[in-house]
mmCIF file of C-alpha atoms in Angstrom:
data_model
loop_
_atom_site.group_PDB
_atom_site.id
_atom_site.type_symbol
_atom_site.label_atom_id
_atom_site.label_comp_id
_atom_site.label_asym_id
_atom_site.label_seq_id
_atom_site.Cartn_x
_atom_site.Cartn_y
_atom_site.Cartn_z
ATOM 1 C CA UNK A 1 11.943 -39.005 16.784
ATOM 2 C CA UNK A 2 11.408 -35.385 17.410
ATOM 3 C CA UNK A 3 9.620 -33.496 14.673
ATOM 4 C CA UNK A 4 9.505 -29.559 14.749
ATOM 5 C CA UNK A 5 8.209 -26.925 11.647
ATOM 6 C CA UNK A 6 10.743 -24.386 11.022
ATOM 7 C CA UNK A 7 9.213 -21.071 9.481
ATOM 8 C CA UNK A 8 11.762 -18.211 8.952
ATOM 9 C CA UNK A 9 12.150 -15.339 6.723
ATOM 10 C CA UNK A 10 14.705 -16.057 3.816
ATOM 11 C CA UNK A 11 14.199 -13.912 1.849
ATOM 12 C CA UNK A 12 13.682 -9.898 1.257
ATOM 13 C CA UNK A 13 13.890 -7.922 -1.702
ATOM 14 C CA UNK A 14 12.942 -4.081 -2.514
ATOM 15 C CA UNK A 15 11.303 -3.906 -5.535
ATOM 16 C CA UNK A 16 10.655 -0.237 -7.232
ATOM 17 C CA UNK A 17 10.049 2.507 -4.860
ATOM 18 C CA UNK A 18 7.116 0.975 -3.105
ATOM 19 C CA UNK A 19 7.153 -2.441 -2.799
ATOM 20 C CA UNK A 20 9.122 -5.272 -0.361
ATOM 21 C CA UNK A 21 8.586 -8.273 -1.446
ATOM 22 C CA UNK A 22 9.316 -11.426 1.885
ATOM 23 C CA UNK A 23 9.533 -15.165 1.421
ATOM 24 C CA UNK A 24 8.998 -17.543 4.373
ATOM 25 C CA UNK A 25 9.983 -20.906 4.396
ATOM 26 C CA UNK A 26 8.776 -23.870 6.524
ATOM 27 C CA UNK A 27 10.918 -26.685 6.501
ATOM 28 C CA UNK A 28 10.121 -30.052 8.401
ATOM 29 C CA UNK A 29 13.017 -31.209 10.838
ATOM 30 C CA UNK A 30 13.461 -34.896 12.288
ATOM 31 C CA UNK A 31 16.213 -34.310 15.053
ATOM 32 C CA UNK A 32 18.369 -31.848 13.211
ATOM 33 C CA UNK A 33 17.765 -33.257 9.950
ATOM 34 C CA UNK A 34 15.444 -31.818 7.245
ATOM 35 C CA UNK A 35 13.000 -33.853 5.636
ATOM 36 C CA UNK A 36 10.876 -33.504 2.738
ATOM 37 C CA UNK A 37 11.132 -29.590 0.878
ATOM 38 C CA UNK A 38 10.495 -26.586 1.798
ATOM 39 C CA UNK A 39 7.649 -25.009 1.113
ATOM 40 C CA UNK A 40 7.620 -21.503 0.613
ATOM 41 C CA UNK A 41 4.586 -18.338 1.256
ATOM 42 C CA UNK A 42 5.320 -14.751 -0.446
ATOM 43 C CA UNK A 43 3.839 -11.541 0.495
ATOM 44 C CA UNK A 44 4.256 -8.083 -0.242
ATOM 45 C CA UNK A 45 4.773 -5.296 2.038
ATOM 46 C CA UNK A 46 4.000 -1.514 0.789
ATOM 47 C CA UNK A 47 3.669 1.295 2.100
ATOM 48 C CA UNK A 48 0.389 1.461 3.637
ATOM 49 C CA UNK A 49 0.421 -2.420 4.646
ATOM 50 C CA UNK A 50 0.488 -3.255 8.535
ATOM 51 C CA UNK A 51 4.125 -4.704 8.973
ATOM 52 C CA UNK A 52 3.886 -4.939 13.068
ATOM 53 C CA UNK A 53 3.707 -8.617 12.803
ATOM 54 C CA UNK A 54 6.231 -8.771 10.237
ATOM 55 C CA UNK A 55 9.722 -10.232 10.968
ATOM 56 C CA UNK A 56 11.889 -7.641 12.796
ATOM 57 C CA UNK A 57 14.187 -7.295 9.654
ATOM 58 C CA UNK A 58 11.361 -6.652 7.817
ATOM 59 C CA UNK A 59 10.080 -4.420 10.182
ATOM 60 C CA UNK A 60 13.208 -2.301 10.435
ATOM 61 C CA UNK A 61 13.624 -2.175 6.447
ATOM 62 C CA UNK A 62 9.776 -0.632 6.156
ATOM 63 C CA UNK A 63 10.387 1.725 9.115
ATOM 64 C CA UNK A 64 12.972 2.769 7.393
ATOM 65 C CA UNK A 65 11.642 2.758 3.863
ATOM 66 C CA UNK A 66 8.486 4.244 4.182
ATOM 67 C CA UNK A 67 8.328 7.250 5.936
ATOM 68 C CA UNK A 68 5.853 9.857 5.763
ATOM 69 C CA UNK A 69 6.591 11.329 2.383
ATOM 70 C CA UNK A 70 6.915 7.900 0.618
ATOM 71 C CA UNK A 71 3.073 6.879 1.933
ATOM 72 C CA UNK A 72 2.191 10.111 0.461
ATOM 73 C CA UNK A 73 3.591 9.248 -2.703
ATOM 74 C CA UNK A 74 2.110 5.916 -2.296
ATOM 75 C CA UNK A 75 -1.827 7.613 -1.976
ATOM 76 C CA UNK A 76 -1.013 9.879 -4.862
ATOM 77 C CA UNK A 77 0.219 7.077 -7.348
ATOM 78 C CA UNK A 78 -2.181 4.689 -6.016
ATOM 79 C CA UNK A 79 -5.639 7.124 -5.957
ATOM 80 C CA UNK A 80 -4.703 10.003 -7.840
ATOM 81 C CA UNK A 81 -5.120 12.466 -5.267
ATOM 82 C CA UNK A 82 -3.813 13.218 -2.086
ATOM 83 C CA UNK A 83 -4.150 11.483 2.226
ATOM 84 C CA UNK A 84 -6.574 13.107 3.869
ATOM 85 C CA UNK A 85 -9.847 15.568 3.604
ATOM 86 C CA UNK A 86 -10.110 17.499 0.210
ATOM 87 C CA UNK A 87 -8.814 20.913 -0.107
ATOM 88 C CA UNK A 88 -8.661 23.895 -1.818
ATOM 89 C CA UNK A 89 -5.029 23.396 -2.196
ATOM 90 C CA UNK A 90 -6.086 20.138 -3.899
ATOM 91 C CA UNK A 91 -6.047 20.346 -7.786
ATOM 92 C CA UNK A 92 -8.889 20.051 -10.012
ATOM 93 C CA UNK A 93 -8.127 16.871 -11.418
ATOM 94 C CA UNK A 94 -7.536 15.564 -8.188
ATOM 95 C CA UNK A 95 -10.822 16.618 -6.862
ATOM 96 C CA UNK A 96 -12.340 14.767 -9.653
ATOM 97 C CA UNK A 97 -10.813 11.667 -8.543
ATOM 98 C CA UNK A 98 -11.621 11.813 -5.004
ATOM 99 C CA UNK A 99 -15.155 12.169 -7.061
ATOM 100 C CA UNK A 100 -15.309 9.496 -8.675
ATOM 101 C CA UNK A 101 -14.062 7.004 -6.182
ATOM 102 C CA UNK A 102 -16.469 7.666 -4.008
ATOM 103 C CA UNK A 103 -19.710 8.016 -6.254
ATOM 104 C CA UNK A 104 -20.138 11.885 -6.110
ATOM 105 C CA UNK A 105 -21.980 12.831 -9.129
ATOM 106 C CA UNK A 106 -19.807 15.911 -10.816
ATOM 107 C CA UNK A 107 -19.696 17.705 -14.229
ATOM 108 C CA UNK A 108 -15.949 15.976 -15.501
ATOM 109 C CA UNK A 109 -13.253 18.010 -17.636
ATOM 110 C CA UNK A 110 -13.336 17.113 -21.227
ATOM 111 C CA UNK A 111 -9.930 15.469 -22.918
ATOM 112 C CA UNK A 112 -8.275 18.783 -23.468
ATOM 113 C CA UNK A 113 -8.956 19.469 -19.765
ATOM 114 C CA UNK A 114 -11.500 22.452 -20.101
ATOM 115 C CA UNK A 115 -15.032 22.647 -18.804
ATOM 116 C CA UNK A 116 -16.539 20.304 -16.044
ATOM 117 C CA UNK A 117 -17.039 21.748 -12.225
ATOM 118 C CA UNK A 118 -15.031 24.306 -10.644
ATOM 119 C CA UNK A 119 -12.695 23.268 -7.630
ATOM 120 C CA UNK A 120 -15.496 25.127 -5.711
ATOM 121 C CA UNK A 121 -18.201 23.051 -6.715
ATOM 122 C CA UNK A 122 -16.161 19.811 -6.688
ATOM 123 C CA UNK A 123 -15.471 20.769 -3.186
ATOM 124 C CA UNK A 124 -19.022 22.177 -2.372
ATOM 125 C CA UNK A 125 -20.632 18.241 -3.937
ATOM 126 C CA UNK A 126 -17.793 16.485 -1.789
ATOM 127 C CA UNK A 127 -18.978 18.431 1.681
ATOM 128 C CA UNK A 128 -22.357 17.633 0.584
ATOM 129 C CA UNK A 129 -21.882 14.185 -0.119
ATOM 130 C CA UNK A 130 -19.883 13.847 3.473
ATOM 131 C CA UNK A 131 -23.079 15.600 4.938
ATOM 132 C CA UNK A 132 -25.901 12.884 3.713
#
């Protein structure tokens, strides 16, 4: 009686734009023969997930996926604001973001979008905030 735990990748699926969803299953064999169920374990893969340890197919379906422009898409609809250090070429709104995610203290737009801190002194609190 020989047992041995199977684990292989069964499943793959692309779901939306961003998203690849795997399911492994283990199965127990007794010389050949399955016994018991399978159990299965689900994960998602998106762009800025580590798939090196992934199963090659997996691998070569997020390689191929998610390139460069798709993990900046990613950042954007994920933060609100772009990879990277803040720019000037960064919009206002954006700025404000990158703001408030990391605790910098700035005057905020009201709901029509007027008032608040200029891009130059959202930019001038973020170097200052980097500098402390």
């Amino acid at each position: 009686m020989a047992l041995e735990k199977i684990q292989e990748v069964d499943q793959i699926e692309i779901k939306g734009d961003y998203s690849i969803q795997v399911r492994q299953a283990t199965k127990v064999m007794d010389d050949g023969k399955q016994i018991g169920g399978v159990s299965y374990h689900r994960h998602v893969v998106h762009p800025n997930s580590d798939w090196s340890n992934d199963d090659p197919k997996v691998k070569k379906i997020a390689d191929s996926l998610f390139d460069a422009d798709c993990k900046e898409e990613w950042q954007l609809s994920q933060h609100g604001y772009p990879s990277g250090d803040p720019s000037d070429s960064w919009s206002k709104a954006q700025l404000g973001k990158y703001c408030s995610s990391r605790g910098i203290d700035y005057n905020a737009m009201n709901a029509e979008g007027q008032g608040g801190d200029s891009k130059a002194e959202l930019l001038e609190k973020i170097a200052s905030a980097s500098n402390e």
